Every structure is written in C-alpha cells, then in structure tokens.
CSV table of C-alpha atoms and ligand atoms in Angstrom, one decimal:
chain,number,residue,atom,x,y,z
A,1,MET,CA,26.3,-7.0,8.8
A,2,THR,CA,26.8,-9.8,6.3
A,3,VAL,CA,23.7,-11.3,4.6
A,4,LYS,CA,23.9,-15.1,4.0
A,5,THR,CA,22.5,-15.8,0.6
A,6,ALA,CA,22.0,-19.0,-1.5
A,7,VAL,CA,22.3,-19.4,-5.4
A,8,ILE,CA,19.9,-21.7,-7.1
A,9,GLY,CA,21.0,-22.8,-10.6
A,10,LEU,CA,24.6,-23.3,-11.5
A,11,GLY,CA,24.5,-23.0,-15.2
A,12,PHE,CA,26.3,-19.8,-16.9
A,13,ILE,CA,24.3,-17.1,-15.3
A,14,GLY,CA,24.5,-18.8,-11.7
A,15,MET,CA,28.2,-18.6,-12.0
A,16,VAL,CA,28.0,-15.0,-13.0
A,17,HIS,CA,26.1,-14.4,-9.8
A,18,ILE,CA,28.3,-16.2,-7.6
A,19,GLU,CA,31.5,-14.5,-9.0
A,20,ALA,CA,29.8,-11.0,-8.7
A,21,LEU,CA,28.7,-11.6,-5.1
A,22,LYS,CA,32.3,-12.9,-4.2
A,23,ARG,CA,33.5,-9.4,-5.1
A,24,LEU,CA,31.1,-7.6,-2.6
A,25,ASN,CA,31.4,-6.8,1.2
A,26,GLY,CA,28.2,-7.3,3.3
A,27,VAL,CA,27.2,-10.7,1.6
A,28,GLU,CA,28.4,-14.2,1.7
A,29,VAL,CA,27.4,-17.0,-0.5
A,30,VAL,CA,26.7,-19.8,1.9
A,31,ALA,CA,24.7,-22.3,-0.2
A,32,VAL,CA,24.2,-23.6,-3.7
A,33,MET,CA,21.7,-25.7,-5.6
A,34,GLY,CA,22.3,-27.2,-9.0
A,35,SER,CA,20.6,-29.3,-11.3
A,36,THR,CA,21.9,-32.5,-9.9
A,37,ALA,CA,23.4,-33.5,-6.7
A,38,GLU,CA,26.9,-34.4,-8.1
A,39,LYS,CA,27.1,-31.1,-10.0
A,40,THR,CA,26.1,-29.1,-6.9
A,41,LYS,CA,28.7,-30.8,-4.8
A,42,ARG,CA,31.6,-30.6,-7.4
A,43,LYS,CA,30.8,-26.7,-8.0
A,44,ALA,CA,30.4,-26.0,-4.1
A,45,LYS,CA,34.0,-27.5,-3.5
A,46,GLU,CA,35.5,-25.6,-6.4
A,47,LEU,CA,33.9,-22.5,-5.0
A,48,GLY,CA,34.6,-23.2,-1.3
A,49,ILE,CA,30.7,-22.9,-0.4
A,50,SER,CA,29.8,-24.9,2.4
A,51,LYS,CA,26.3,-26.0,2.0
A,52,CYS,CA,24.8,-27.9,-0.9
A,53,PHE,CA,21.2,-28.6,-1.6
A,54,SER,CA,19.4,-30.9,-3.9
A,55,ASP,CA,16.0,-29.6,-3.2
A,56,TYR,CA,14.9,-26.0,-3.0
A,57,LEU,CA,12.1,-26.6,-0.4
A,58,THR,CA,14.7,-27.9,2.0
A,59,LEU,CA,17.1,-25.1,1.2
A,60,LEU,CA,14.3,-22.5,2.0
A,61,LYS,CA,13.9,-24.2,5.3
A,62,ASP,CA,17.4,-23.3,6.5
A,63,PRO,CA,17.2,-20.2,8.9
A,64,ASP,CA,20.7,-19.2,8.1
A,65,ILE,CA,19.8,-18.3,4.6
A,66,GLU,CA,18.3,-14.9,4.4
A,67,ALA,CA,18.2,-14.3,0.5
A,68,VAL,CA,18.0,-16.5,-2.6
A,69,HIS,CA,19.2,-15.8,-6.2
A,70,ILE,CA,17.2,-17.8,-8.8
A,71,CYS,CA,19.3,-18.5,-11.8
A,72,THR,CA,17.2,-21.6,-13.2
A,73,PRO,CA,15.4,-21.9,-16.5
A,74,ASN,CA,12.5,-19.3,-16.7
A,75,HIS,CA,9.6,-21.9,-16.2
A,76,MET,CA,10.9,-22.5,-12.8
A,77,HIS,CA,11.1,-18.9,-11.6
A,78,TYR,CA,7.4,-18.5,-10.4
A,79,GLU,CA,7.2,-21.4,-8.2
A,80,MET,CA,10.7,-21.0,-6.7
A,81,ALA,CA,10.3,-17.1,-6.1
A,82,LYS,CA,6.8,-17.6,-4.6
A,83,LYS,CA,7.8,-20.3,-2.3
A,84,ALA,CA,11.1,-18.3,-1.3
A,85,LEU,CA,9.0,-15.2,-0.5
A,86,LEU,CA,6.5,-17.2,1.5
A,87,ALA,CA,9.5,-18.6,3.6
A,88,GLY,CA,10.7,-15.0,4.1
A,89,LYS,CA,13.5,-14.8,2.0
A,90,HIS,CA,14.6,-11.8,0.0
A,91,VAL,CA,14.5,-12.6,-3.6
A,92,ILE,CA,16.9,-11.8,-6.5
A,93,CYS,CA,15.4,-13.4,-9.7
A,94,GLU,CA,16.9,-13.6,-13.3
A,95,LYS,CA,14.9,-12.3,-16.0
A,96,PRO,CA,12.3,-12.8,-17.4
A,97,LEU,CA,10.6,-13.1,-14.1
A,98,THR,CA,8.0,-15.6,-15.1
A,99,ILE,CA,6.6,-17.1,-18.3
A,100,SER,CA,3.1,-15.4,-18.1
A,101,ILE,CA,1.6,-12.3,-17.0
A,102,GLU,CA,-0.6,-13.8,-14.4
A,103,GLU,CA,2.4,-15.5,-12.7
A,104,ALA,CA,4.2,-12.1,-12.8
A,105,GLU,CA,1.3,-10.2,-11.5
A,106,ASP,CA,0.8,-12.8,-8.5
A,107,LEU,CA,4.5,-12.6,-7.5
A,108,ASN,CA,4.5,-8.8,-7.8
A,109,LYS,CA,1.6,-8.6,-5.4
A,110,LEU,CA,3.0,-10.9,-3.0
A,111,ALA,CA,6.5,-9.3,-3.1
A,112,THR,CA,5.2,-5.5,-2.8
A,113,SER,CA,2.8,-6.3,0.1
A,114,SER,CA,6.0,-8.0,2.0
A,115,GLU,CA,8.6,-6.3,3.6
A,116,LEU,CA,11.1,-8.2,1.6
A,117,ILE,CA,13.7,-7.2,-1.0
A,118,HIS,CA,12.5,-8.3,-4.6
A,119,ALA,CA,14.7,-7.9,-7.7
A,120,VAL,CA,14.9,-8.9,-11.1
A,121,CYS,CA,18.4,-9.0,-12.9
A,122,PHE,CA,18.3,-6.3,-15.6
A,123,ASN,CA,21.9,-5.8,-15.1
A,124,ILE,CA,22.5,-3.7,-18.2
A,125,ARG,CA,21.1,-0.6,-16.5
A,126,TYR,CA,24.2,-0.9,-14.4
A,127,TYR,CA,26.9,0.0,-17.0
A,128,PRO,CA,28.4,3.3,-16.0
A,129,MET,CA,28.1,5.0,-19.3
A,130,LEU,CA,24.2,4.0,-19.4
A,131,GLN,CA,23.8,5.5,-15.8
A,132,GLN,CA,25.6,8.7,-17.3
A,133,LEU,CA,23.2,8.8,-20.3
A,134,LYS,CA,20.2,8.4,-18.0
A,135,GLU,CA,21.3,11.6,-16.1
A,136,MET,CA,22.0,13.5,-19.3
A,137,ILE,CA,18.5,12.8,-20.4
A,138,ARG,CA,17.1,13.6,-17.1
A,139,GLN,CA,18.9,16.9,-17.1
A,140,GLY,CA,17.7,17.9,-20.6
A,141,GLU,CA,21.3,17.7,-22.2
A,142,LEU,CA,19.9,16.0,-25.2
A,143,GLY,CA,16.7,18.2,-25.5
A,144,ARG,CA,13.3,16.7,-26.1
A,145,ILE,CA,13.8,13.1,-26.9
A,146,TYR,CA,11.8,11.9,-30.2
A,147,ALA,CA,13.5,8.7,-31.4
A,148,VAL,CA,15.2,5.7,-30.1
A,149,ASN,CA,16.7,2.7,-32.2
A,150,GLY,CA,18.8,0.0,-31.3
A,151,SER,CA,19.3,-3.9,-31.2
A,152,TYR,CA,20.5,-6.9,-29.2
A,153,LEU,CA,22.3,-9.3,-31.2
A,154,GLN,CA,23.9,-12.6,-30.4
A,155,ASP,CA,25.3,-15.6,-32.4
A,156,TRP,CA,25.4,-18.5,-30.1
A,157,LEU,CA,22.2,-20.0,-31.8
A,158,LEU,CA,23.3,-19.6,-35.2
A,159,PHE,CA,23.5,-23.2,-36.4
A,160,ASP,CA,20.7,-25.8,-36.5
A,161,SER,CA,23.0,-27.9,-34.3
A,162,ASP,CA,23.0,-25.2,-31.5
A,163,TYR,CA,20.7,-26.2,-28.7
A,164,ASN,CA,19.6,-25.0,-25.3
A,165,TRP,CA,16.5,-25.1,-23.1
A,166,ARG,CA,15.7,-21.6,-24.2
A,167,VAL,CA,14.7,-22.7,-27.5
A,168,GLU,CA,11.7,-24.6,-26.3
A,169,SER,CA,8.7,-22.6,-25.3
A,170,ALA,CA,7.9,-24.9,-22.3
A,171,TYR,CA,11.1,-24.0,-20.5
A,172,SER,CA,11.5,-20.5,-22.0
A,173,GLY,CA,8.0,-19.0,-22.5
A,174,LYS,CA,6.0,-18.2,-25.5
A,175,SER,CA,9.0,-15.9,-26.9
A,176,ARG,CA,12.4,-16.4,-26.8
A,177,ALA,CA,14.9,-13.8,-28.3
A,178,VAL,CA,12.3,-10.9,-27.3
A,179,ALA,CA,12.0,-12.3,-23.5
A,180,ASP,CA,15.8,-13.3,-23.3
A,181,VAL,CA,17.5,-10.3,-24.7
A,182,GLY,CA,14.8,-7.9,-25.9
A,183,SER,CA,13.6,-7.7,-22.4
A,184,HIS,CA,16.9,-6.2,-21.3
A,185,TRP,CA,16.5,-3.6,-24.4
A,186,MET,CA,13.3,-2.6,-23.2
A,187,ASP,CA,14.0,-2.3,-19.5
A,188,LEU,CA,17.1,-0.2,-20.6
A,189,LEU,CA,14.9,2.0,-22.9
A,190,GLU,CA,12.5,2.7,-20.2
A,191,SER,CA,14.8,3.2,-17.4
A,192,VAL,CA,17.0,5.5,-19.4
A,193,THR,CA,14.3,7.7,-20.9
A,194,GLY,CA,12.0,7.7,-17.8
A,195,LEU,CA,9.4,7.1,-20.6
A,196,GLY,CA,7.0,4.0,-21.1
A,197,ILE,CA,6.2,1.9,-24.3
A,198,THR,CA,2.9,2.8,-25.3
A,199,GLU,CA,2.2,0.6,-28.3
A,200,VAL,CA,4.0,-2.0,-30.1
A,201,MET,CA,4.1,-3.9,-33.6
A,202,ALA,CA,6.2,-7.1,-34.2
A,203,ASP,CA,7.6,-9.1,-36.9
A,204,PHE,CA,9.1,-12.4,-35.8
A,205,SER,CA,11.2,-15.1,-37.6
A,206,THR,CA,12.1,-18.5,-36.6
A,207,VAL,CA,15.3,-19.2,-39.0
A,208,HIS,CA,15.6,-22.8,-38.1
A,209,LYS,CA,12.1,-24.5,-37.9
A,210,THR,CA,13.8,-27.5,-36.4
A,211,ARG,CA,16.8,-28.0,-34.6
A,212,LYS,CA,19.2,-30.8,-33.6
A,213,LYS,CA,18.7,-31.6,-30.0
A,214,PRO,CA,21.7,-33.2,-28.2
A,215,LEU,CA,20.7,-36.5,-26.3
A,216,GLU,CA,22.9,-35.0,-23.5
A,217,ALA,CA,21.4,-31.3,-22.2
A,218,ALA,CA,24.1,-28.5,-23.2
A,219,GLU,CA,24.6,-25.4,-20.9
A,220,THR,CA,24.1,-22.0,-22.2
A,221,TYR,CA,26.8,-21.0,-24.6
A,222,ALA,CA,28.2,-24.3,-24.4
A,223,ALA,CA,26.5,-25.1,-27.6
A,224,ILE,CA,29.2,-23.2,-29.5
A,225,VAL,CA,31.6,-25.8,-28.3
A,226,ASN,CA,29.3,-28.8,-28.8
A,227,SER,CA,27.9,-28.1,-32.0
A,228,GLU,CA,29.4,-31.2,-33.4
A,229,ALA,CA,27.5,-33.5,-31.2
A,230,SER,CA,26.7,-36.6,-33.1
A,231,ARG,CA,24.0,-37.9,-30.9
A,232,TYR,CA,20.9,-35.8,-31.4
A,233,GLN,CA,17.3,-35.8,-32.3
A,234,GLU,CA,15.6,-33.4,-34.7
A,235,VAL,CA,12.9,-31.5,-32.9
A,236,PRO,CA,10.5,-28.5,-34.3
A,237,ILE,CA,11.1,-25.2,-33.1
A,238,ASP,CA,8.2,-22.9,-31.7
A,239,THR,CA,10.3,-19.7,-30.4
A,240,GLU,CA,11.7,-16.9,-32.7
A,241,ASP,CA,15.4,-16.5,-33.4
A,242,TYR,CA,14.9,-13.1,-34.8
A,243,ALA,CA,12.3,-10.2,-34.3
A,244,ASN,CA,11.8,-6.5,-35.4
A,245,ILE,CA,9.7,-4.4,-33.1
A,246,LEU,CA,8.3,-0.9,-33.8
A,247,PHE,CA,7.3,1.1,-30.8
A,248,ARG,CA,5.4,4.3,-29.7
A,249,MET,CA,6.4,5.8,-26.2
A,250,GLY,CA,5.0,8.8,-24.1
A,251,ASN,CA,5.6,12.2,-25.2
A,252,GLY,CA,5.5,11.1,-28.9
A,253,VAL,CA,8.7,9.1,-29.0
A,254,ARG,CA,8.9,6.7,-31.7
A,255,GLY,CA,11.4,3.7,-32.1
A,256,SER,CA,12.5,0.4,-33.4
A,257,PHE,CA,14.8,-2.3,-32.1
A,258,THR,CA,15.8,-5.6,-33.5
A,259,VAL,CA,17.1,-8.8,-31.4
A,260,SER,CA,18.5,-11.9,-32.9
A,261,GLN,CA,20.4,-15.0,-31.7
A,262,VAL,CA,21.4,-15.8,-34.9
A,263,HIS,CA,23.7,-13.1,-36.1
A,264,ALA,CA,27.2,-14.3,-36.9
A,265,GLY,CA,29.9,-12.3,-35.1
A,266,ARG,CA,27.7,-10.4,-32.7
A,267,LYS,CA,28.4,-12.5,-29.6
A,268,ASN,CA,26.4,-10.4,-27.1
A,269,ARG,CA,26.1,-6.8,-28.5
A,270,LEU,CA,23.5,-4.2,-27.3
A,271,TYR,CA,23.3,-1.1,-29.0
A,272,ILE,CA,20.9,1.8,-28.2
A,273,GLU,CA,20.8,5.4,-29.9
A,274,ILE,CA,18.7,8.2,-28.8
A,275,ALA,CA,17.8,11.3,-30.8
A,276,GLY,CA,16.9,14.5,-29.1
A,277,THR,CA,16.2,18.0,-30.1
A,278,ARG,CA,19.9,19.2,-29.0
A,279,GLN,CA,22.0,16.2,-29.1
A,280,SER,CA,22.0,12.6,-29.8
A,281,ALA,CA,23.9,9.7,-28.0
A,282,SER,CA,24.6,6.2,-28.5
A,283,PHE,CA,26.0,3.2,-26.3
A,284,ASP,CA,27.6,0.0,-27.6
A,285,SER,CA,28.2,-2.9,-25.2
A,286,GLU,CA,31.1,-4.1,-27.3
A,287,HIS,CA,32.8,-0.8,-26.2
A,288,PRO,CA,31.1,-0.1,-22.9
A,289,ASN,CA,33.5,2.5,-21.4
A,290,TYR,CA,32.3,5.0,-24.0
A,291,LEU,CA,29.3,7.0,-24.9
A,292,TRP,CA,28.9,8.7,-28.3
A,293,ILE,CA,27.4,12.1,-28.5
A,294,GLY,CA,26.3,13.5,-31.7
A,295,ASN,CA,26.2,17.3,-32.4
A,296,ARG,CA,24.6,19.2,-35.3
A,297,ASP,CA,26.7,22.4,-35.1
A,298,GLY,CA,30.0,21.1,-33.8
A,299,ASN,CA,32.2,18.1,-33.6
A,300,ASN,CA,30.8,14.9,-32.4
A,301,GLN,CA,32.1,13.6,-29.1
A,302,VAL,CA,33.3,10.3,-27.3
A,303,MET,CA,32.9,10.3,-23.6
A,304,ILE,CA,35.2,8.1,-21.7
A,305,LYS,CA,34.2,6.3,-18.5
A,306,ASP,CA,36.3,8.5,-16.3
A,307,THR,CA,35.0,9.1,-12.6
A,308,SER,CA,35.9,12.8,-12.8
A,309,LEU,CA,33.8,13.2,-15.7
A,310,LEU,CA,30.8,11.5,-14.9
A,311,HIS,CA,27.6,13.0,-13.2
A,312,PRO,CA,27.6,12.2,-9.5
A,313,GLU,CA,24.5,9.9,-10.0
A,314,ALA,CA,26.6,7.6,-12.5
A,315,ARG,CA,29.9,8.0,-10.8
A,316,ARG,CA,28.7,5.8,-7.9
A,317,TYR,CA,28.2,2.9,-10.4
A,318,ALA,CA,32.1,3.1,-11.5
A,319,ASP,CA,34.5,1.7,-9.2
A,320,TYR,CA,37.6,2.3,-11.2
A,321,PRO,CA,39.3,5.3,-12.5
A,322,GLY,CA,39.4,6.4,-16.2
A,323,GLY,CA,41.3,3.9,-18.3
A,324,HIS,CA,40.5,1.0,-16.1
A,325,ASN,CA,37.5,-0.6,-18.1
A,326,GLU,CA,34.7,-2.0,-16.4
A,327,GLY,CA,32.4,-4.4,-18.2
A,328,TYR,CA,29.5,-7.1,-18.3
A,329,PRO,CA,30.5,-8.8,-14.8
A,330,ASP,CA,31.1,-5.5,-13.1
A,331,THR,CA,27.2,-4.7,-14.2
A,332,PHE,CA,26.2,-7.5,-11.9
A,333,LYS,CA,28.4,-6.4,-9.2
A,334,GLN,CA,26.9,-2.9,-9.3
A,335,LEU,CA,23.4,-4.2,-9.4
A,336,PHE,CA,24.0,-6.5,-6.2
A,337,LYS,CA,25.7,-3.8,-4.5
A,338,ASP,CA,22.5,-1.6,-4.7
A,339,ILE,CA,20.4,-4.7,-3.7
A,340,TYR,CA,22.3,-5.7,-0.6
A,341,HIS,CA,22.7,-2.2,0.5
A,342,ALA,CA,18.9,-1.8,0.4
A,343,MET,CA,18.7,-5.0,2.3
A,344,ALA,CA,21.1,-3.9,5.1
A,345,SER,CA,19.9,-0.2,5.1
A,346,ASN,CA,16.0,-0.2,4.3
A,347,GLU,CA,17.1,2.9,2.1
A,348,TYR,CA,15.7,2.1,-1.3
A,349,ARG,CA,12.6,0.6,-0.3
A,350,ASP,CA,10.7,3.7,-1.4
A,351,GLY,CA,11.2,4.6,-4.8
A,352,ILE,CA,13.5,1.7,-5.4
A,353,SER,CA,16.6,2.2,-7.6
A,354,TYR,CA,17.0,-1.2,-8.8
A,355,PRO,CA,14.8,-3.3,-11.0
A,356,SER,CA,12.0,-4.9,-8.8
A,357,PHE,CA,9.3,-7.4,-9.3
A,358,THR,CA,7.2,-4.4,-10.6
A,359,ASP,CA,9.8,-4.0,-13.4
A,360,GLY,CA,9.6,-7.9,-14.0
A,361,LEU,CA,5.8,-7.5,-14.4
A,362,ARG,CA,6.3,-4.6,-16.8
A,363,GLU,CA,8.8,-6.6,-19.0
A,364,GLN,CA,6.3,-9.6,-19.0
A,365,THR,CA,3.4,-7.3,-20.1
A,366,LEU,CA,5.7,-5.7,-22.8
A,367,CYS,CA,6.8,-9.2,-24.0
A,368,GLU,CA,3.3,-10.6,-24.3
A,369,SER,CA,1.9,-7.5,-26.0
A,370,ILE,CA,4.7,-8.1,-28.7
A,371,ASN,CA,3.7,-11.9,-29.0
A,372,LYS,CA,0.1,-10.7,-29.4
A,373,SER,CA,1.1,-8.2,-32.1
A,374,GLN,CA,3.0,-11.0,-34.0
A,375,HIS,CA,0.3,-13.2,-33.9
A,376,GLU,CA,-2.4,-10.7,-34.7
A,377,ARG,CA,-0.3,-8.9,-37.2
A,378,LYS,CA,-1.2,-5.4,-35.9
A,379,TRP,CA,-0.4,-2.5,-33.5
A,380,ILE,CA,-1.1,-3.5,-29.7
A,381,ALA,CA,-1.6,-1.1,-27.3
A,382,VAL,CA,0.5,-2.0,-24.1
A,383,LEU,CA,-2.1,-1.9,-21.1
B,1,SOE,C1,21.6,-15.8,-23.2
B,1,SOE,O1,21.0,-15.3,-24.3
B,1,SOE,C2,22.1,-14.8,-22.1
B,1,SOE,O2,22.7,-15.4,-21.1
B,1,SOE,C3,21.0,-14.1,-21.6
B,1,SOE,O3,20.0,-14.9,-20.9
B,1,SOE,C4,21.4,-12.9,-20.6
B,1,SOE,O4,20.4,-12.4,-20.1
B,1,SOE,C5,22.5,-12.0,-21.4
B,1,SOE,O5,22.9,-11.1,-20.6
B,1,SOE,C6,23.4,-12.8,-22.1
B,1,SOE,O6,22.9,-13.8,-22.7
C-alpha cells in the first residue's frame, strides 16, 4: 500500500521532508503547496510532483491526499493542522506544534480522539547513536542518572543583517531560540532518559535589539548568503538569540543547557552529556556516528555506529553498516519510516514510538514555563 501525501511549505525544512519521503517505500508525495503560486509550480516541476495548490483548504478537499506535512512558519501550524484533522487527513507537523499552550491542547485533544496519525518532527531522536544511548540508559548501563548538560548552538543569526521570520514573535511565538532548537534538546532529553523536567529557571539574552530586515523576505539559512542585502528596514527584536536554562527532573536529576543562534562557527550543533553512577555518555551532532562513553576505572570508549554493535532497538534506525555514515537527512527518513509504518499497519497507535501531538503539547508547556521563568526571574514548576 502506498500512502499519498502532500507537503505544505517549500522552504528549507519542506524540502528536507520531500527529500526524505522520496527515499522511502510506501509513500508518495503527490502534491505540494508553497508561499506563492509561481514558486509552487517551479518546485513541483523540479521535483516531478504532479499537483500544485495555492490554497490549503482546496488541498484538503482532494480525496487522493491521505496525509499532510505542515512545514510552514509556526503561527500557521494550528489552523492548518486543525483543518487537516477535521478533513480526515493524517498530520505530520513541524515543531513547535503551535505558538500557545491553548492551541496545542486543542490540537492534541482533537488528534488523540481521532483515529488519525498525528506526529511532530522531533527528528533528533532518530540518530542511531541516540537510540543506542536511550537503550543503554533503559538497560541501566550508565547506572542511576543524576545529571544532564548540553547545548544547541547555531550561528546563522549572528549578524544584525541576518533576518528570518523566526526573529519576529508574531510568526515564531513568544520565544525563538528556545522554541526553535531548545525544544529539540528538551524532547531528546526526556525521550532518552525517560524522565520529565519538573522545574526550570531561565536567563535569556537578545544580542541584537534591532535587526536589518531585508525588504524582500529571505528563506531559512539564506540569510547567510544575503547578509549584504542593501535594501532593508531596521526593526526591533522581541525574541531571544541566546538562553541558559537550569532544570530539575524526576529522580532528583539536575541539569542545564544553553541555546544560541549567534554562536560563530557552530552551524547546527546539538550536544548532550549524561552522567550516571556507573558511566557517563555524550553525543555531538557534528560527529553523529559516534557515542563517547566515560569510565571512572578504565579507559574511556568511543562507540561507532555499526549495526553489529548496536542494541537491536537502535539497530533498526541504522540502514547502513559500520563506516557508512548516517546524518541529519537520515533522521527524517527514520522518523517518517516509523510514522508511515504506523499508518500502514496500525502497529504503533498504542504506546506510540514516534513523537506525537502529545509530545508537541509537552514541548509547548516546557517552552512557556521557560518564558515565564525569564519574565518572573524565578524557578517555575512545570505543570
Ligand atoms: C533553524 O533554526 C532550524 O532549521 C530549525 O528550525 C530546525 O528544527 C533544526 O533542525 C535546524 O535549524
């Protein structure tokens, strides 16, 4: 059975979705919708996709389309996901799921009371070495976990001439760096440890209080190429470039993480280090085919992504043998493999393995607790 799917939003991340979907069996991208009719037509032609839409309500009426990927700016997710669920389509939505808790609660209620598949693209979980780490923790190899630290650093918004819709709270939501990349880090933290964050304490910084907004909109990461744009308007910025978060988790676990979109040279680097009573372990997305394992009484180890060495639960997320590296685009392929498998088989509907709208709501709750902490300058309990 082949599921016919549509991708809405043809910016950086929409193209990542299409590329990953094209590498999978059992799914076909039959339709696309971009920000303008001209762009949609051009991209559809390049990609060999037959149907183009310029309006999502019309797209949702197409009975051929069974699932939709929502890859638009954050403020559009709620309305589009809601209408798609009501039209009986499976929904795969980019993160953050919405820009408010109320919207996320509403979507989660609607999605969980339906028979439809609902997923949020927390793709980071799908690095094989992170699946391995999860399994090692689950099997007690690290001992009792007591501390977690890390960061998610980027540099594509380093200069005040770097501009993207994400810097404006009207499109991105109240927080930017925390919601955009911190949500990935927290989703990973909770899914890998199996523990929930219970309290947060935040400190934000907006390095550029104003930015030069180009008069013609730039796509994500295109800002790097376009930073010399001469036609711009100076606008105030109300979202954070940088943040530090202290947190407490269940079982007495303590930790902290830093997010930044203005850290020169760190293009898109996620780092996590977990300390347990027997061993510690760390993962660096710049070297995703390795897992560092720290020992107190022996040599430290570097584990390689080799299917013959991985736990079986992690092995199913590695498609190539040792020495054949897998990276960022493969995480989407693995995530979509799980989602479309669930669609075809109903197998994962109970105890879902991929991130669902419930996880999307969870991240929204964490991000809003972090915002609250920043504004009230105190520890906030995560409800
Ligand atoms: C931009 O910060 C971005 O594309 C994020 O939105 C993605 O979630 C991340 O994977 C890469 O960077």
